[in-house]
Amino acid sequence: MPGVIVNGIHSENLSLAKSPMTTVSFQSEAIDMLAENHADASIEQLYDNVCEMESYGDGSFSQESFSSDAEESRIDSELCHLVGGNMNTVEIVEDEDQRMNNVVAQRENGSLRLKSEKKSNKIKMSPLKSDGIVGKKKNFSIREVKLQNGNEVASEVGFDKPEIGLSLLKHARELLSSANPRRALRYALQASKSLEKCACGKPSLNLVMSLHVIAAIHCKLRQYEQAIPVLKKSLQIPVLEHGQDHALAKFSGYMQLGDTYAMMGQLENSLQCYTKGLEIQKQTLGDRDTRVGETCRYLAEANVQALKFDEAERLCQMALDIHKENVAPFSLEETADRRLMGLICDSKGNHEIALEHFSLASMAIASGGQEIDVAYVDCSIGDVYLSLARYDEAIFAYQKAASVFKSIKGDNHPTVASVFVRLADLYNKIGTHKESKSYCENALKIYGKPLPGTMPEEIATGLTDISAVYESINEHEEALKLLKRALKIYNNAPGHQSTIAGIEAQMGALYYITRNYGESYNSFKNAIAKLRTCGEKKSAFFGIALNQMGLSCVQRNALSEAAGLFEEARNILVEEYGPYHPDTLGVYCNLAGSYDAMGRLDEAIEILEYVVGIREEKLGTANPVVDDEKRRLAELLKEAGKVRSRKARSLETLLDTNPYILKKDFIAS
């Protein structure tokens, strides 16, 4: 697919959904069940609660996952629910001005009532259960105080009753479901305070649950930085030695923290959290549990987003092996694994293997009558055929998918536009530019009048893809206009910083091509600042962006800054790609050129001697690229009054034993 490669490869089918703890099919009574149990909740309840809250939030990514649109996978927890005795119905009375001042809790006619002194609307809740809480009826009150940070929380009085915290948490969920996240946050904070007081310093899964809910609400409000410390606090509470409930509660905390980092664009931090969560889950449930397979696949998706394809392939193969062993052939789980494995193999250049996985997935989905999912797989199959230069078969696959999308979703659906972009890219590759532009224009018409409910990010992605097609046919101004439109859609929104940085980097490259070096420098500067903030300062994409910004500096005669950028880019690409990768060698050459321009001849000569030696052994002495670099080296040596020093290099470090030669790396540009 055309477009800016940012944190992954472009595909409607390749996008992180929610983490395994949030892809379960949840029940609306999740927190009701927890309120029914005043002892620490089981992990199944904890899963359902966090799932419910996450479903009201943004999730890590907005597009679909590899599982079926019709039915998401269910992570079944076989752990027993803790049950208790009956208690009275709780009724929460909510005042009209959305405040809880002077709320009074009292027993009336055998029921516990939270009553506002102001005129109120009553919200009745389902009967609750308790661990046989029986005793004298006591009157106690709850009133709010304003803290320095502006949050309203209840005072200490009456907060030693677990039913209060659970009821407040239940009400927070209901407020969030009614699109009132700020009030939901206030109730959730009060619930957490109550549950923490009831815990008396002991590990409490009810408290863990409330912290997860608070973090989910913060994410809904795009307050990701505030969600992080809440989730970190939740991780300190469960004690692994206390059994499966505590272990899996800690697992869910790590997965939610990973999702939050992903929403902030901090993929490295996100991967670390997912990895820790997976290890805890494996220790608790065993290596071959199907739920472990779900997590392996999810972590594989995350690694694809971070362009770590080898690790993604390893994890996806683990998921596939687990599901083949534990579930029926052609199951939804195995099909999802194969779709992901196909995308990974295609990205690594193993197109024939990718085609095999996609074909098996397509047959499995077709047998279940899921026509729309078959169409998505057909798009992926078309991508593979395009990579294999089997253009007629690619066109057939794309047109077949487009026909299904039109019949089910309508002619003007963005999914149809995404297929048009694929066809535009294909016709551009075979040199039929008229057809290519026609498909681009048809796609732009759809994106220009989006249907209600269309995700803005989907339109922005389509615009960047079309921009890449226009760039390839040298219509750079039109390409820039589309990228600016895409950038405007994101509007610097939190959670999309890596994507925005990718668009800005692509704009920097286009400005450079059009010789607008000042704008090129500014675009790369903005992109690199965002990537540093997002924690992406060690990725290959970051190294390439540094190199491009260095070239802009050279054109602006900022040689010292250029040299610093090339040095940083070299160090990153040596780490990510290895010292012999073409991109790494290209940065070496740029660094040598900047040293030469700065008068640092000895350093420039040393670098060029290294590069020429590698090029000769890899490409041969007669290669035009080698000739050009040898000529540059000869000029420098002549200027310095030196002769070329030839150092013997072991072929063992350059040929088959070198992993960077064997694997086909993905290059973002």
XYZ file of C-alpha atoms in Angstrom:
669
model
C 0.000 0.000 0.000
C 1.163 3.526 -0.618
C 1.491 6.026 2.122
C 3.592 7.114 5.026
C 4.943 4.271 7.059
C 4.749 5.401 10.658
C 4.262 2.755 13.316
C 3.080 -0.018 11.090
C 2.123 -0.983 7.573
C -0.943 0.385 5.904
C -3.805 -2.065 5.944
C -7.387 -1.836 7.099
C -6.871 -5.251 8.632
C -3.726 -4.403 10.544
C -4.492 -2.247 13.509
C -4.357 -2.892 17.204
C -7.686 -3.521 18.782
C -8.041 -3.601 22.509
C -5.752 -5.803 24.532
C -6.769 -9.382 25.324
C -8.387 -8.315 28.559
C -10.491 -5.836 26.605
C -11.479 -7.951 23.611
C -13.814 -10.114 25.646
C -17.513 -9.843 25.022
C -18.607 -8.005 28.115
C -21.811 -7.982 30.150
C -23.527 -4.756 31.118
C -23.912 -6.094 34.653
C -20.142 -6.320 35.158
C -19.894 -3.910 38.041
C -23.275 -5.038 39.343
C -21.697 -8.431 39.893
C -18.824 -6.807 41.733
C -21.198 -4.782 43.853
C -22.955 -8.008 44.715
C -19.730 -9.295 46.225
C -18.038 -7.301 48.921
C -15.096 -9.656 49.079
C -12.273 -9.141 46.564
C -13.563 -9.763 43.064
C -12.544 -12.651 40.860
C -10.506 -11.945 37.780
C -13.413 -12.715 35.461
C -15.329 -9.890 37.046
C -12.269 -7.677 36.858
C -11.919 -8.450 33.154
C -15.554 -7.600 32.476
C -15.375 -4.382 34.441
C -12.302 -3.045 32.671
C -13.672 -4.195 29.318
C -16.870 -2.328 29.915
C -15.022 0.853 30.813
C -12.573 0.542 27.918
C -15.464 0.127 25.499
C -16.545 3.660 26.296
C -13.028 4.946 25.736
C -11.002 5.275 22.589
C -9.195 1.973 22.724
C -5.654 1.690 21.500
C -6.643 1.998 17.855
C -9.870 2.774 16.132
C -9.945 0.223 13.352
C -10.754 -3.459 13.371
C -8.643 -6.261 14.650
C -7.972 -9.563 12.974
C -10.950 -11.203 14.595
C -14.316 -11.330 12.963
C -16.513 -8.248 12.806
C -19.472 -10.382 13.824
C -18.068 -11.906 16.982
C -15.097 -10.868 19.068
C -13.033 -13.518 20.751
C -13.901 -14.376 24.353
C -11.242 -14.960 26.984
C -13.116 -17.286 29.307
C -12.097 -17.238 32.934
C -12.779 -20.495 34.717
C -12.093 -18.954 38.113
C -14.993 -19.162 40.518
C -16.860 -16.025 41.544
C -16.895 -15.255 45.220
C -20.453 -15.062 46.507
C -21.983 -13.731 49.690
C -25.241 -13.176 51.463
C -28.013 -10.810 50.611
C -28.160 -7.169 51.475
C -30.676 -4.483 50.878
C -31.310 -2.584 47.665
C -29.187 0.512 47.139
C -30.773 3.557 45.612
C -28.589 6.485 44.605
C -30.275 9.826 44.274
C -28.609 12.203 41.872
C -29.102 15.968 42.074
C -29.915 18.014 39.006
C -26.965 20.405 39.111
C -24.540 17.470 38.814
C -23.068 17.856 42.284
C -23.292 15.680 45.371
C -23.160 18.305 48.112
C -24.561 17.272 51.471
C -25.405 13.755 50.378
C -26.853 11.814 53.252
C -26.860 8.043 53.573
C -29.415 6.531 55.876
C -31.378 3.364 56.434
C -35.042 3.671 55.607
C -37.453 0.800 55.943
C -34.715 -1.806 55.677
C -32.951 -0.235 52.692
C -29.817 1.845 52.400
C -30.564 5.156 50.702
C -28.093 7.753 49.455
C -30.173 10.904 49.394
C -29.416 14.445 48.245
C -30.937 17.311 50.123
C -31.746 18.970 46.803
C -34.421 18.082 44.292
C -33.299 14.928 42.578
C -33.807 12.355 39.870
C -33.819 8.827 41.202
C -31.730 6.084 39.661
C -32.606 2.642 40.964
C -30.046 -0.127 40.976
C -30.317 -3.879 41.155
C -30.294 -5.732 44.474
C -26.823 -6.207 45.886
C -25.259 -9.002 47.853
C -22.861 -8.903 50.706
C -20.826 -11.277 52.800
C -23.619 -11.521 55.316
C -23.258 -7.963 56.559
C -25.835 -7.871 59.329
C -26.013 -5.677 62.397
C -27.552 -2.636 63.938
C -28.811 0.008 61.579
C -26.519 2.964 61.778
C -26.868 6.423 60.403
C -23.761 7.768 58.718
C -23.200 10.604 56.295
C -21.099 11.337 53.241
C -20.346 14.845 52.154
C -17.979 16.234 49.570
C -15.041 18.544 50.041
C -13.113 20.415 47.375
C -9.427 19.504 47.158
C -6.637 21.700 45.825
C -6.636 19.914 42.476
C -10.315 20.665 41.974
C -11.510 17.057 42.346
C -14.501 16.492 44.563
C -14.244 13.521 46.886
C -16.239 12.395 49.842
C -15.072 12.890 53.383
C -14.041 10.084 55.677
C -17.408 9.685 57.398
C -19.191 6.485 56.375
C -16.501 5.333 53.951
C -15.679 2.199 55.898
C -18.670 0.461 54.311
C -17.712 -1.557 51.180
C -21.198 -1.251 49.695
C -20.695 2.507 49.401
C -17.573 2.268 47.251
C -19.029 -0.430 45.016
C -22.258 1.499 44.528
C -20.399 4.671 43.645
C -18.290 2.722 41.170
C -21.396 1.242 39.594
C -22.845 4.721 39.247
C -19.602 5.926 37.649
C -19.973 3.260 34.981
C -23.553 4.289 34.291
C -22.541 7.926 33.961
C -19.777 6.996 31.542
C -22.197 4.978 29.434
C -24.415 8.056 29.248
C -21.500 10.104 27.872
C -20.768 11.981 31.065
C -17.146 11.023 31.730
C -16.271 13.972 33.966
C -18.984 13.177 36.477
C -18.122 9.509 36.125
C -14.563 10.335 37.095
C -15.727 12.138 40.221
C -17.770 9.138 41.344
C -14.960 6.734 40.495
C -12.485 8.756 42.558
C -14.885 8.655 45.502
C -15.343 4.928 45.040
C -11.592 4.392 45.034
C -11.231 6.401 48.243
C -13.917 4.325 49.943
C -12.508 0.992 48.762
C -8.999 1.985 49.811
C -10.272 2.834 53.279
C -12.113 -0.480 53.495
C -8.991 -2.374 52.405
C -7.141 -1.183 55.536
C -3.803 -1.528 53.788
C -4.478 -5.095 52.619
C -4.374 -6.154 48.923
C -7.858 -5.619 47.512
C -9.001 -6.480 44.018
C -11.977 -4.159 44.474
C -9.489 -1.309 44.841
C -7.565 -2.547 41.785
C -10.824 -2.557 39.849
C -11.641 1.022 40.835
C -8.184 2.215 39.761
C -8.588 0.515 36.393
C -11.921 2.266 35.946
C -10.409 5.647 36.856
C -7.630 5.107 34.319
C -10.139 4.131 31.625
C -12.121 7.321 32.259
C -8.945 9.405 32.064
C -8.248 7.821 28.664
C -11.786 8.584 27.554
C -11.048 12.211 28.410
C -7.704 11.912 26.576
C -5.913 12.508 29.878
C -3.388 9.772 29.208
C -0.652 11.209 31.408
C -3.017 11.113 34.388
C -3.987 7.510 33.686
C -0.393 6.260 33.855
C 0.290 6.793 37.606
C -3.148 5.373 38.465
C -2.375 2.151 36.607
C 1.098 1.952 38.109
C -0.491 2.205 41.552
C -2.884 -0.615 40.656
C 0.076 -2.846 39.776
C 1.507 -2.480 43.281
C -1.584 -3.933 44.972
C -2.007 -7.551 43.747
C 0.232 -10.158 45.382
C 1.139 -12.997 43.026
C 1.445 -15.446 45.911
C -2.232 -14.865 46.769
C -3.437 -16.929 43.842
C -4.780 -16.675 40.325
C -7.124 -13.772 40.962
C -4.287 -11.524 42.061
C -1.942 -12.747 39.321
C -4.434 -12.154 36.547
C -5.441 -8.805 38.058
C -1.827 -7.765 37.717
C -1.841 -9.094 34.159
C -4.873 -6.969 33.279
C -3.181 -3.935 34.805
C -0.099 -4.382 32.660
C -2.220 -4.816 29.539
C -4.268 -1.688 30.253
C -1.071 0.249 30.960
C 0.318 -1.002 27.662
C -2.814 0.163 25.873
C -2.485 3.601 27.459
C 1.136 3.931 26.389
C 0.082 2.847 22.887
C -2.557 5.587 22.811
C 0.200 8.042 23.700
C 2.342 6.690 20.845
C 4.970 5.291 23.230
C 5.278 1.904 21.571
C 8.449 0.783 23.332
C 6.914 1.345 26.762
C 3.751 -0.298 25.523
C 5.623 -3.419 24.386
C 7.418 -3.703 27.714
C 4.101 -3.686 29.575
C 2.521 -6.239 27.242
C 5.548 -8.509 27.624
C 5.376 -8.379 31.429
C 1.657 -9.100 31.279
C 2.219 -12.098 29.024
C 4.833 -13.567 31.355
C 2.482 -13.287 34.339
C -0.350 -14.856 32.360
C 1.854 -17.754 31.253
C 3.036 -18.388 34.804
C -0.544 -18.410 36.036
C -2.410 -20.264 33.303
C 0.373 -22.265 31.661
C 2.119 -21.877 28.320
C -0.551 -23.674 26.263
C -3.713 -21.982 27.515
C -5.831 -20.518 24.722
C -5.954 -17.181 26.551
C -2.167 -17.086 26.373
C -2.528 -17.592 22.621
C -4.803 -14.555 22.406
C -2.251 -12.453 24.253
C 0.579 -13.719 22.041
C -1.325 -12.626 18.953
C -2.086 -9.242 20.452
C 1.544 -8.706 21.374
C 2.498 -9.767 17.844
C 0.184 -7.052 16.468
C 1.878 -4.510 18.731
C 5.301 -5.561 17.455
C 4.111 -5.125 13.868
C 3.059 -1.586 14.734
C 6.599 -1.028 16.049
C 8.084 -2.567 12.857
C 9.603 -5.454 14.842
C 8.628 -8.130 12.361
C 10.892 -10.936 13.559
C 9.516 -10.764 17.090
C 6.004 -10.390 15.696
C 6.446 -13.556 13.644
C 7.733 -15.495 16.667
C 4.790 -14.485 18.828
C 2.232 -15.047 16.089
C 3.604 -18.547 15.489
C 3.237 -19.244 19.224
C -0.391 -18.139 19.061
C -1.031 -20.273 15.981
C 0.542 -23.349 17.588
C -1.508 -22.913 20.774
C -4.779 -22.496 18.919
C -4.125 -25.402 16.548
C -3.507 -27.561 19.605
C -6.506 -26.468 21.689
C -9.334 -25.450 19.372
C -11.058 -26.978 16.376
C -9.553 -26.610 12.888
C -10.479 -23.425 11.013
C -11.544 -21.747 14.253
C -11.892 -17.971 14.555
C -8.733 -17.935 16.658
C -6.637 -19.807 14.112
C -8.062 -17.701 11.279
C -7.105 -14.484 13.060
C -3.605 -15.866 13.631
C -3.215 -16.688 9.957
C -4.392 -13.263 8.832
C -1.797 -11.642 11.043
C 0.905 -14.094 9.996
C 0.131 -13.350 6.363
C 0.654 -9.632 6.908
C 3.891 -10.236 8.796
C 5.285 -12.531 6.102
C 4.261 -10.095 3.371
C 6.034 -7.267 5.204
C 9.187 -9.374 5.487
C 9.116 -10.192 1.771
C 8.000 -13.803 2.210
C 5.136 -13.300 -0.205
C 4.454 -16.932 -1.136
C 4.133 -17.940 2.516
C 1.915 -14.915 3.131
C -0.329 -15.972 0.255
C -0.677 -19.450 1.773
C -1.777 -18.065 5.140
C -4.266 -15.654 3.556
C -5.739 -18.385 1.371
C -6.309 -20.682 4.359
C -7.838 -17.815 6.327
C -10.121 -16.922 3.431
C -11.411 -20.480 3.103
C -12.106 -20.681 6.827
C -13.981 -17.376 6.864
C -15.943 -18.209 3.719
C -17.127 -21.482 5.279
C -18.660 -19.414 8.071
C -20.502 -17.157 5.652
C -18.703 -14.001 6.764
C -18.665 -12.285 3.392
C -17.366 -8.937 4.601
C -14.355 -10.531 6.296
C -13.594 -12.488 3.133
C -13.463 -9.148 1.313
C -10.909 -7.801 3.785
C -8.756 -10.888 3.234
C -9.145 -10.441 -0.527
C -7.602 -6.982 -0.129
C -4.632 -8.545 1.636
C -4.341 -11.193 -1.062
C -4.373 -8.421 -3.656
C -1.523 -6.717 -1.781
C 0.542 -9.905 -1.971
C -0.153 -10.362 -5.679
C 0.913 -6.745 -6.199
C 4.191 -7.431 -4.378
C 4.716 -10.464 -6.609
C 3.996 -8.356 -9.728
C 1.028 -10.623 -10.525
C -1.022 -7.624 -11.522
C -4.028 -9.284 -13.165
C -4.632 -11.451 -10.107
C -4.227 -8.405 -7.845
C -6.788 -6.439 -9.874
C -9.234 -9.337 -9.673
C -8.809 -9.611 -5.866
C -9.259 -5.858 -5.357
C -12.296 -5.607 -7.615
C -13.884 -8.626 -5.938
C -13.433 -6.976 -2.542
C -14.763 -3.632 -3.811
C -17.888 -5.324 -5.146
C -18.633 -6.852 -1.747
C -17.988 -3.599 0.108
C -20.279 -1.689 -2.263
C -23.115 -4.208 -1.927
C -22.915 -4.367 1.881
C -21.639 -0.931 2.949
C -22.650 1.240 -0.004
C -20.857 2.899 -2.922
C -19.654 5.852 -0.829
C -18.243 3.982 2.137
C -14.598 4.735 3.081
C -13.777 1.027 2.785
C -14.612 1.253 -0.925
C -12.330 4.273 -1.164
C -9.500 2.273 0.424
C -9.783 -0.316 -2.357
C -9.737 2.481 -4.957
C -6.463 3.695 -3.437
C -5.011 0.198 -3.786
C -6.060 0.070 -7.427
C -4.593 3.536 -7.981
C -1.278 2.337 -6.590
C -1.378 -0.780 -8.778
C -2.098 1.099 -12.009
C 0.609 3.592 -11.116
C 3.116 0.752 -10.765
C 2.286 -0.651 -14.196
C 2.517 2.822 -15.753
C -1.183 3.406 -16.430
C -1.246 6.846 -14.861
C -4.622 7.881 -16.275
C -6.344 4.944 -14.565
C -4.345 5.606 -11.420
C -5.445 9.253 -11.179
C -9.038 8.288 -11.925
C -9.129 5.931 -8.944
C -7.473 8.596 -6.781
C -10.150 11.104 -7.750
C -12.939 8.612 -7.026
C -11.467 7.911 -3.608
C -11.126 11.635 -2.871
C -14.801 12.158 -3.681
C -15.726 9.603 -1.037
C -13.333 11.043 1.534
C -14.570 14.561 0.721
C -18.146 13.676 1.765
C -17.726 11.106 4.516
C -20.704 9.125 5.685
C -21.976 9.719 9.235
C -19.980 7.684 11.701
C -16.813 7.620 9.608
C -13.727 7.797 11.794
C -11.644 10.923 11.004
C -8.463 8.822 11.279
C -9.745 6.610 8.458
C -10.065 9.633 6.180
C -6.640 10.928 7.195
C -5.049 7.562 6.419
C -6.714 7.499 3.002
C -5.442 10.989 2.217
C -1.857 10.053 3.103
C -2.121 6.970 0.884
C -3.379 9.017 -2.064
C -0.652 11.563 -1.397
C 1.954 8.838 -1.877
C 0.476 7.983 -5.275
C 0.607 11.629 -6.378
C 4.163 11.884 -5.103
C 5.223 8.889 -7.178
C 3.896 10.530 -10.352
C 5.744 13.745 -9.446
C 2.656 15.792 -8.579
C 4.324 17.032 -5.417
C 2.168 20.074 -4.781
C -0.999 17.983 -4.846
C 0.651 15.444 -2.566
C 1.517 18.198 -0.096
C -2.044 19.529 -0.096
C -3.371 16.091 0.836
C -0.865 15.691 3.646
C -1.831 19.100 5.017
C -5.490 18.023 4.989
C -4.596 14.848 6.852
C -2.576 16.826 9.385
C -5.504 19.170 9.943
C -7.790 16.225 10.670
C -5.542 15.009 13.458
C -5.195 18.574 14.779
C -2.284 17.556 16.998
C -4.566 15.249 18.998
C -2.979 13.327 21.868
C -2.603 9.642 21.187
C -1.726 10.210 17.532
C 1.648 11.875 17.927
C 3.593 9.137 16.149
C 1.190 9.203 13.205
C 1.325 12.998 13.032
C 5.119 12.818 13.157
C 5.074 10.426 10.197
C 2.942 12.820 8.154
C 5.202 15.744 9.032
C 8.262 13.727 8.055
C 6.683 12.907 4.698
C 5.922 16.582 4.213
C 9.554 17.344 5.031
C 10.653 14.949 2.293
C 8.302 16.573 -0.234
C 9.465 20.062 0.702
C 13.042 18.867 0.201
C 12.218 17.488 -3.247
C 10.657 20.818 -4.208
C 13.762 22.603 -2.832
C 11.873 24.395 -0.105
C 14.604 23.581 2.403
C 13.381 25.919 5.137
C 9.944 24.253 5.291
C 11.610 20.859 4.974
C 13.772 21.582 8.003
C 10.797 22.816 10.033
C 8.681 19.789 9.177
C 11.430 17.344 10.135
C 12.132 19.317 13.301
C 8.485 19.034 14.367
C 8.378 15.335 13.504
C 11.560 14.532 15.410
C 10.419 16.469 18.473
C 7.212 14.413 18.575
C 9.082 11.144 18.087
C 11.424 11.985 20.957
C 8.459 12.754 23.197
C 6.715 9.539 22.203
C 9.731 7.456 23.140
C 10.487 6.489 19.540
C 14.019 7.878 19.567
C 15.573 4.463 19.021
C 13.474 3.260 16.097
C 14.742 2.879 12.540
C 12.125 5.341 11.336
C 13.518 7.917 13.750
C 17.024 7.316 12.397
C 15.860 7.831 8.839
C 14.048 11.040 9.791
C 17.234 12.321 11.442
C 19.157 11.603 8.254
C 16.620 13.491 6.138
C 16.682 16.458 8.504
C 20.478 16.418 8.273
C 20.234 16.733 4.499
C 17.978 19.770 4.924
C 20.586 21.269 7.254
C 23.290 20.736 4.620
C 21.212 22.649 2.081
C 20.797 25.455 4.621
C 24.580 25.400 5.270
C 24.057 24.383 8.911
C 26.903 21.866 8.694
C 27.582 21.424 12.377
C 23.925 20.610 13.081
C 23.862 18.289 10.073
C 26.879 16.355 11.330
C 25.237 15.901 14.734
C 22.061 14.586 13.124
C 23.993 12.182 10.876
C 25.965 10.882 13.857
C 22.794 10.192 15.815
C 21.157 8.583 12.787
C 24.213 6.375 12.227
C 24.179 5.119 15.808
C 20.481 4.257 15.639
C 20.649 2.487 12.283
C 23.733 0.506 13.292
C 21.709 -0.736 16.258
C 18.494 -1.372 14.327
C 19.732 -2.466 10.887
C 23.362 -3.382 11.474
C 26.546 -1.735 10.133
C 26.263 -3.249 6.636
C 22.688 -2.297 5.780
C 22.374 0.030 2.737
C 20.557 2.686 4.766
C 23.287 2.618 7.397
C 25.996 2.972 4.766
C 24.087 5.853 3.198
C 24.174 7.736 6.493
C 27.894 7.004 6.786
C 28.414 8.658 3.387
C 26.363 11.692 4.402
C 28.389 12.009 7.583
C 31.629 11.796 5.606
C 30.383 14.545 3.302
C 29.541 16.834 6.211
C 32.949 16.203 7.796
C 34.586 17.021 4.473
C 32.663 20.307 4.197
C 33.673 21.191 7.768
C 37.362 20.537 7.020
C 37.561 17.357 9.097
C 39.322 15.470 6.289
C 40.867 12.668 8.314
C 37.516 11.636 9.761
C 35.847 11.882 6.347
C 38.566 9.716 4.764
C 38.275 7.086 7.498
C 34.522 6.787 7.010
C 34.721 6.635 3.214
C 37.429 3.970 3.329
C 35.148 1.884 5.511
C 32.150 2.391 3.200
C 34.101 1.705 -0.011
C 35.509 -1.479 1.487
C 32.044 -2.736 2.368
C 30.622 -1.725 -1.027
C 33.395 -3.496 -2.925
C 32.876 -6.741 -1.047
C 29.090 -6.574 -1.361
C 28.575 -5.065 -4.811
C 31.829 -5.706 -6.608
C 34.504 -3.269 -7.725
C 32.812 -2.435 -11.056
C 29.490 -1.284 -9.576
C 28.639 2.366 -10.437
C 27.868 3.157 -6.791
C 31.301 1.858 -5.796
C 32.971 3.843 -8.576
C 31.350 7.068 -7.404
C 32.404 6.579 -3.785
C 35.932 5.524 -4.811
C 36.219 8.720 -6.820
C 35.139 10.801 -3.815
C 37.622 8.955 -1.630
C 40.432 9.504 -4.140
C 39.753 13.244 -4.211
C 39.896 13.459 -0.429
C 43.083 11.420 -0.271
C 44.698 13.617 -2.903
C 43.684 16.749 -1.014
C 45.117 15.331 2.210
C 48.252 14.001 0.501
C 47.503 10.405 1.518
C 46.991 7.041 -0.120
C 44.197 4.612 0.548
C 44.820 2.189 3.389
C 43.404 -1.259 2.773
C 42.454 -3.182 5.854
C 41.802 -6.887 5.626
C 38.247 -7.764 6.619
C 36.957 -11.172 7.474
C 34.309 -12.387 5.056
C 32.779 -14.217 7.994
C 31.443 -10.901 9.270
C 30.009 -9.939 5.904
C 28.342 -13.018 4.478
C 26.125 -15.808 5.730
C 26.795 -15.479 9.440
C 25.715 -11.845 9.435
C 21.998 -11.664 10.355
C 21.621 -8.263 8.722
C 22.526 -9.748 5.351
C 20.199 -12.701 5.658
C 17.018 -10.948 6.636
C 15.061 -8.557 4.471
C 14.510 -5.494 6.640
C 11.532 -3.212 6.250
C 12.670 0.262 5.227
C 10.431 3.233 6.069
C 10.821 6.133 3.731
